Amino acid sequence: MFRKIIFLAMSSYFVLFLFGCSGFSSVDGGISPVETIVLDDEYGAAVNVEKNDVFALDVSRPSSKGYRISGAAFDPEMLRMERYFEYDDDSGPRARYLFSALEEGATDVLIRMTPEAGGETVVYRQVAVSIGSGNAWLD
């Protein structure tokens, strides 16, 4: 009887573990961004989203130029970083940030990089983010 209980408990944990992992099976971890901004050739970009929307910033990693991405600077009262991951694409190594818009207003996201040999952190890409609750034409 004791073995049967242990077997059922372990089976239940295994099934729950599989269901928990299924949320991370997609590239974005089960999060569907309303917009993905690809920042390859341009230094800056802009995005307009609604409050509570999730958007993605996708950049090429500058490792071929001797740099590495060292993080992103943003206003934590206006944005929450949901996920960051690095991956390889046909065009080379890439990184993706997923952000949730928390408050209405405007802010910037600064993606930073540092030389692999060490040195000062510099801004790699800049994105102006406008967060609104409705259509500005009707306000």
JSON list of C-alpha atoms in Angstrom, two decimals:
[
{"chain": "A", "resi": 1, "resn": "MET", "atom": "CA", "xyz": [0.00, 0.00, 0.00]},
{"chain": "A", "resi": 2, "resn": "PHE", "atom": "CA", "xyz": [2.81, 2.38, 0.89]},
{"chain": "A", "resi": 3, "resn": "ARG", "atom": "CA", "xyz": [4.53, 1.73, -2.46]},
{"chain": "A", "resi": 4, "resn": "LYS", "atom": "CA", "xyz": [1.31, 2.47, -4.31]},
{"chain": "A", "resi": 5, "resn": "ILE", "atom": "CA", "xyz": [0.98, 5.85, -2.54]},
{"chain": "A", "resi": 6, "resn": "ILE", "atom": "CA", "xyz": [4.61, 6.72, -3.29]},
{"chain": "A", "resi": 7, "resn": "PHE", "atom": "CA", "xyz": [4.16, 5.68, -6.92]},
{"chain": "A", "resi": 8, "resn": "LEU", "atom": "CA", "xyz": [1.02, 7.83, -7.31]},
{"chain": "A", "resi": 9, "resn": "ALA", "atom": "CA", "xyz": [2.67, 10.80, -5.61]},
{"chain": "A", "resi": 10, "resn": "MET", "atom": "CA", "xyz": [5.78, 10.59, -7.79]},
{"chain": "A", "resi": 11, "resn": "SER", "atom": "CA", "xyz": [3.66, 10.19, -10.93]},
{"chain": "A", "resi": 12, "resn": "SER", "atom": "CA", "xyz": [1.66, 13.28, -9.97]},
{"chain": "A", "resi": 13, "resn": "TYR", "atom": "CA", "xyz": [4.83, 15.31, -9.40]},
{"chain": "A", "resi": 14, "resn": "PHE", "atom": "CA", "xyz": [6.21, 14.18, -12.75]},
{"chain": "A", "resi": 15, "resn": "VAL", "atom": "CA", "xyz": [3.03, 15.19, -14.60]},
{"chain": "A", "resi": 16, "resn": "LEU", "atom": "CA", "xyz": [2.97, 18.58, -12.85]},
{"chain": "A", "resi": 17, "resn": "PHE", "atom": "CA", "xyz": [6.63, 19.08, -13.72]},
{"chain": "A", "resi": 18, "resn": "LEU", "atom": "CA", "xyz": [5.91, 18.42, -17.40]},
{"chain": "A", "resi": 19, "resn": "PHE", "atom": "CA", "xyz": [3.00, 20.87, -17.40]},
{"chain": "A", "resi": 20, "resn": "GLY", "atom": "CA", "xyz": [5.19, 23.48, -15.73]},
{"chain": "A", "resi": 21, "resn": "CYS", "atom": "CA", "xyz": [7.93, 23.07, -18.31]},
{"chain": "A", "resi": 22, "resn": "SER", "atom": "CA", "xyz": [5.51, 23.34, -21.21]},
{"chain": "A", "resi": 23, "resn": "GLY", "atom": "CA", "xyz": [5.22, 27.10, -20.58]},
{"chain": "A", "resi": 24, "resn": "PHE", "atom": "CA", "xyz": [8.87, 27.46, -21.54]},
{"chain": "A", "resi": 25, "resn": "SER", "atom": "CA", "xyz": [8.72, 25.43, -24.71]},
{"chain": "A", "resi": 26, "resn": "SER", "atom": "CA", "xyz": [8.29, 28.40, -27.03]},
{"chain": "A", "resi": 27, "resn": "VAL", "atom": "CA", "xyz": [11.01, 30.89, -27.85]},
{"chain": "A", "resi": 28, "resn": "ASP", "atom": "CA", "xyz": [9.35, 33.63, -25.80]},
{"chain": "A", "resi": 29, "resn": "GLY", "atom": "CA", "xyz": [8.53, 31.31, -22.88]},
{"chain": "A", "resi": 30, "resn": "GLY", "atom": "CA", "xyz": [4.81, 31.28, -23.56]},
{"chain": "A", "resi": 31, "resn": "ILE", "atom": "CA", "xyz": [4.59, 35.10, -23.56]},
{"chain": "A", "resi": 32, "resn": "SER", "atom": "CA", "xyz": [3.06, 36.59, -26.70]},
{"chain": "A", "resi": 33, "resn": "PRO", "atom": "CA", "xyz": [4.36, 40.10, -27.40]},
{"chain": "A", "resi": 34, "resn": "VAL", "atom": "CA", "xyz": [2.02, 42.50, -29.20]},
{"chain": "A", "resi": 35, "resn": "GLU", "atom": "CA", "xyz": [4.99, 43.87, -31.13]},
{"chain": "A", "resi": 36, "resn": "THR", "atom": "CA", "xyz": [8.60, 42.84, -31.74]},
{"chain": "A", "resi": 37, "resn": "ILE", "atom": "CA", "xyz": [11.09, 45.56, -32.61]},
{"chain": "A", "resi": 38, "resn": "VAL", "atom": "CA", "xyz": [14.13, 44.20, -34.49]},
{"chain": "A", "resi": 39, "resn": "LEU", "atom": "CA", "xyz": [17.14, 46.45, -33.93]},
{"chain": "A", "resi": 40, "resn": "ASP", "atom": "CA", "xyz": [19.81, 45.38, -36.39]},
{"chain": "A", "resi": 41, "resn": "ASP", "atom": "CA", "xyz": [20.99, 48.31, -38.48]},
{"chain": "A", "resi": 42, "resn": "GLU", "atom": "CA", "xyz": [19.63, 51.32, -36.65]},
{"chain": "A", "resi": 43, "resn": "TYR", "atom": "CA", "xyz": [20.82, 52.74, -33.33]},
{"chain": "A", "resi": 44, "resn": "GLY", "atom": "CA", "xyz": [17.43, 53.97, -32.18]},
{"chain": "A", "resi": 45, "resn": "ALA", "atom": "CA", "xyz": [13.80, 53.03, -32.60]},
{"chain": "A", "resi": 46, "resn": "ALA", "atom": "CA", "xyz": [10.41, 53.86, -31.13]},
{"chain": "A", "resi": 47, "resn": "VAL", "atom": "CA", "xyz": [7.44, 51.77, -30.07]},
{"chain": "A", "resi": 48, "resn": "ASN", "atom": "CA", "xyz": [3.91, 52.68, -28.97]},
{"chain": "A", "resi": 49, "resn": "VAL", "atom": "CA", "xyz": [2.09, 50.21, -26.74]},
{"chain": "A", "resi": 50, "resn": "GLU", "atom": "CA", "xyz": [-0.88, 50.17, -24.42]},
{"chain": "A", "resi": 51, "resn": "LYS", "atom": "CA", "xyz": [-0.68, 49.77, -20.67]},
{"chain": "A", "resi": 52, "resn": "ASN", "atom": "CA", "xyz": [-0.27, 46.06, -19.72]},
{"chain": "A", "resi": 53, "resn": "ASP", "atom": "CA", "xyz": [0.93, 45.12, -23.23]},
{"chain": "A", "resi": 54, "resn": "VAL", "atom": "CA", "xyz": [4.06, 43.02, -23.66]},
{"chain": "A", "resi": 55, "resn": "PHE", "atom": "CA", "xyz": [6.55, 43.99, -26.35]},
{"chain": "A", "resi": 56, "resn": "ALA", "atom": "CA", "xyz": [9.87, 42.51, -27.44]},
{"chain": "A", "resi": 57, "resn": "LEU", "atom": "CA", "xyz": [13.19, 44.06, -28.41]},
{"chain": "A", "resi": 58, "resn": "ASP", "atom": "CA", "xyz": [15.35, 41.82, -30.58]},
{"chain": "A", "resi": 59, "resn": "VAL", "atom": "CA", "xyz": [19.00, 42.71, -31.23]},
{"chain": "A", "resi": 60, "resn": "SER", "atom": "CA", "xyz": [22.01, 41.08, -32.82]},
{"chain": "A", "resi": 61, "resn": "ARG", "atom": "CA", "xyz": [24.71, 40.34, -30.26]},
{"chain": "A", "resi": 62, "resn": "PRO", "atom": "CA", "xyz": [27.85, 42.37, -31.04]},
{"chain": "A", "resi": 63, "resn": "SER", "atom": "CA", "xyz": [30.26, 39.54, -30.21]},
{"chain": "A", "resi": 64, "resn": "SER", "atom": "CA", "xyz": [31.82, 39.63, -33.70]},
{"chain": "A", "resi": 65, "resn": "LYS", "atom": "CA", "xyz": [32.89, 43.22, -32.97]},
{"chain": "A", "resi": 66, "resn": "GLY", "atom": "CA", "xyz": [34.51, 42.31, -29.64]},
{"chain": "A", "resi": 67, "resn": "TYR", "atom": "CA", "xyz": [31.60, 43.36, -27.42]},
{"chain": "A", "resi": 68, "resn": "ARG", "atom": "CA", "xyz": [29.01, 41.62, -25.28]},
{"chain": "A", "resi": 69, "resn": "ILE", "atom": "CA", "xyz": [25.58, 42.80, -24.18]},
{"chain": "A", "resi": 70, "resn": "SER", "atom": "CA", "xyz": [25.77, 43.78, -20.54]},
{"chain": "A", "resi": 71, "resn": "GLY", "atom": "CA", "xyz": [22.11, 44.52, -19.79]},
{"chain": "A", "resi": 72, "resn": "ALA", "atom": "CA", "xyz": [19.34, 47.04, -20.27]},
{"chain": "A", "resi": 73, "resn": "ALA", "atom": "CA", "xyz": [18.54, 50.22, -18.40]},
{"chain": "A", "resi": 74, "resn": "PHE", "atom": "CA", "xyz": [14.88, 51.20, -18.07]},
{"chain": "A", "resi": 75, "resn": "ASP", "atom": "CA", "xyz": [12.46, 52.85, -15.65]},
{"chain": "A", "resi": 76, "resn": "PRO", "atom": "CA", "xyz": [11.14, 50.04, -13.40]},
{"chain": "A", "resi": 77, "resn": "GLU", "atom": "CA", "xyz": [8.05, 52.09, -12.53]},
{"chain": "A", "resi": 78, "resn": "MET", "atom": "CA", "xyz": [7.01, 52.14, -16.18]},
{"chain": "A", "resi": 79, "resn": "LEU", "atom": "CA", "xyz": [8.36, 48.84, -17.50]},
{"chain": "A", "resi": 80, "resn": "ARG", "atom": "CA", "xyz": [8.95, 45.37, -16.14]},
{"chain": "A", "resi": 81, "resn": "MET", "atom": "CA", "xyz": [11.39, 43.04, -17.87]},
{"chain": "A", "resi": 82, "resn": "GLU", "atom": "CA", "xyz": [9.58, 39.73, -18.23]},
{"chain": "A", "resi": 83, "resn": "ARG", "atom": "CA", "xyz": [12.33, 37.75, -19.88]},
{"chain": "A", "resi": 84, "resn": "TYR", "atom": "CA", "xyz": [15.77, 37.97, -21.44]},
{"chain": "A", "resi": 85, "resn": "PHE", "atom": "CA", "xyz": [17.35, 35.25, -23.50]},
{"chain": "A", "resi": 86, "resn": "GLU", "atom": "CA", "xyz": [20.06, 34.73, -26.07]},
{"chain": "A", "resi": 87, "resn": "TYR", "atom": "CA", "xyz": [19.68, 32.48, -29.09]},
{"chain": "A", "resi": 88, "resn": "ASP", "atom": "CA", "xyz": [21.24, 31.71, -32.46]},
{"chain": "A", "resi": 89, "resn": "ASP", "atom": "CA", "xyz": [19.50, 32.58, -35.70]},
{"chain": "A", "resi": 90, "resn": "ASP", "atom": "CA", "xyz": [20.46, 32.16, -39.37]},
{"chain": "A", "resi": 91, "resn": "SER", "atom": "CA", "xyz": [21.91, 35.68, -39.22]},
{"chain": "A", "resi": 92, "resn": "GLY", "atom": "CA", "xyz": [24.02, 34.93, -36.12]},
{"chain": "A", "resi": 93, "resn": "PRO", "atom": "CA", "xyz": [23.78, 35.28, -32.34]},
{"chain": "A", "resi": 94, "resn": "ARG", "atom": "CA", "xyz": [20.85, 37.35, -31.06]},
{"chain": "A", "resi": 95, "resn": "ALA", "atom": "CA", "xyz": [19.31, 38.54, -27.81]},
{"chain": "A", "resi": 96, "resn": "ARG", "atom": "CA", "xyz": [15.67, 39.27, -26.99]},
{"chain": "A", "resi": 97, "resn": "TYR", "atom": "CA", "xyz": [14.15, 41.33, -24.19]},
{"chain": "A", "resi": 98, "resn": "LEU", "atom": "CA", "xyz": [10.46, 41.11, -23.32]},
{"chain": "A", "resi": 99, "resn": "PHE", "atom": "CA", "xyz": [8.93, 44.01, -21.40]},
{"chain": "A", "resi": 100, "resn": "SER", "atom": "CA", "xyz": [5.50, 44.69, -19.90]},
{"chain": "A", "resi": 101, "resn": "ALA", "atom": "CA", "xyz": [4.18, 48.26, -19.92]},
{"chain": "A", "resi": 102, "resn": "LEU", "atom": "CA", "xyz": [3.10, 49.17, -16.39]},
{"chain": "A", "resi": 103, "resn": "GLU", "atom": "CA", "xyz": [2.22, 52.89, -16.45]},
{"chain": "A", "resi": 104, "resn": "GLU", "atom": "CA", "xyz": [1.17, 55.46, -19.03]},
{"chain": "A", "resi": 105, "resn": "GLY", "atom": "CA", "xyz": [3.82, 57.88, -20.22]},
{"chain": "A", "resi": 106, "resn": "ALA", "atom": "CA", "xyz": [7.10, 57.83, -22.08]},
{"chain": "A", "resi": 107, "resn": "THR", "atom": "CA", "xyz": [10.47, 56.30, -21.25]},
{"chain": "A", "resi": 108, "resn": "ASP", "atom": "CA", "xyz": [13.57, 54.88, -22.90]},
{"chain": "A", "resi": 109, "resn": "VAL", "atom": "CA", "xyz": [15.14, 51.44, -22.90]},
{"chain": "A", "resi": 110, "resn": "LEU", "atom": "CA", "xyz": [18.92, 51.53, -23.25]},
{"chain": "A", "resi": 111, "resn": "ILE", "atom": "CA", "xyz": [20.56, 48.27, -24.26]},
{"chain": "A", "resi": 112, "resn": "ARG", "atom": "CA", "xyz": [24.16, 48.38, -23.09]},
{"chain": "A", "resi": 113, "resn": "MET", "atom": "CA", "xyz": [27.34, 46.65, -24.19]},
{"chain": "A", "resi": 114, "resn": "THR", "atom": "CA", "xyz": [30.87, 46.35, -22.85]},
{"chain": "A", "resi": 115, "resn": "PRO", "atom": "CA", "xyz": [34.11, 45.36, -24.56]},
{"chain": "A", "resi": 116, "resn": "GLU", "atom": "CA", "xyz": [34.90, 41.68, -24.03]},
{"chain": "A", "resi": 117, "resn": "ALA", "atom": "CA", "xyz": [38.44, 42.65, -23.02]},
{"chain": "A", "resi": 118, "resn": "GLY", "atom": "CA", "xyz": [36.99, 44.94, -20.35]},
{"chain": "A", "resi": 119, "resn": "GLY", "atom": "CA", "xyz": [36.31, 48.63, -20.38]},
{"chain": "A", "resi": 120, "resn": "GLU", "atom": "CA", "xyz": [33.56, 51.19, -20.18]},
{"chain": "A", "resi": 121, "resn": "THR", "atom": "CA", "xyz": [29.91, 50.31, -20.75]},
{"chain": "A", "resi": 122, "resn": "VAL", "atom": "CA", "xyz": [28.30, 52.11, -23.69]},
{"chain": "A", "resi": 123, "resn": "VAL", "atom": "CA", "xyz": [24.78, 52.27, -25.12]},
{"chain": "A", "resi": 124, "resn": "TYR", "atom": "CA", "xyz": [24.38, 49.76, -27.95]},
{"chain": "A", "resi": 125, "resn": "ARG", "atom": "CA", "xyz": [20.73, 50.47, -28.87]},
{"chain": "A", "resi": 126, "resn": "GLN", "atom": "CA", "xyz": [18.09, 52.93, -27.63]},
{"chain": "A", "resi": 127, "resn": "VAL", "atom": "CA", "xyz": [14.33, 52.51, -27.86]},
{"chain": "A", "resi": 128, "resn": "ALA", "atom": "CA", "xyz": [11.82, 55.27, -27.05]},
{"chain": "A", "resi": 129, "resn": "VAL", "atom": "CA", "xyz": [8.69, 53.70, -25.52]},
{"chain": "A", "resi": 130, "resn": "SER", "atom": "CA", "xyz": [5.33, 55.49, -25.43]},
{"chain": "A", "resi": 131, "resn": "ILE", "atom": "CA", "xyz": [2.66, 53.91, -23.25]},
{"chain": "A", "resi": 132, "resn": "GLY", "atom": "CA", "xyz": [-0.95, 55.01, -23.65]},
{"chain": "A", "resi": 133, "resn": "SER", "atom": "CA", "xyz": [-4.37, 53.77, -22.62]},
{"chain": "A", "resi": 134, "resn": "GLY", "atom": "CA", "xyz": [-6.30, 54.54, -25.77]},
{"chain": "A", "resi": 135, "resn": "ASN", "atom": "CA", "xyz": [-6.33, 56.17, -29.14]},
{"chain": "A", "resi": 136, "resn": "ALA", "atom": "CA", "xyz": [-4.74, 59.63, -28.95]},
{"chain": "A", "resi": 137, "resn": "TRP", "atom": "CA", "xyz": [-7.00, 60.87, -31.81]},
{"chain": "A", "resi": 138, "resn": "LEU", "atom": "CA", "xyz": [-10.08, 60.37, -29.67]},
{"chain": "A", "resi": 139, "resn": "ASP", "atom": "CA", "xyz": [-8.75, 61.94, -26.47]}
]
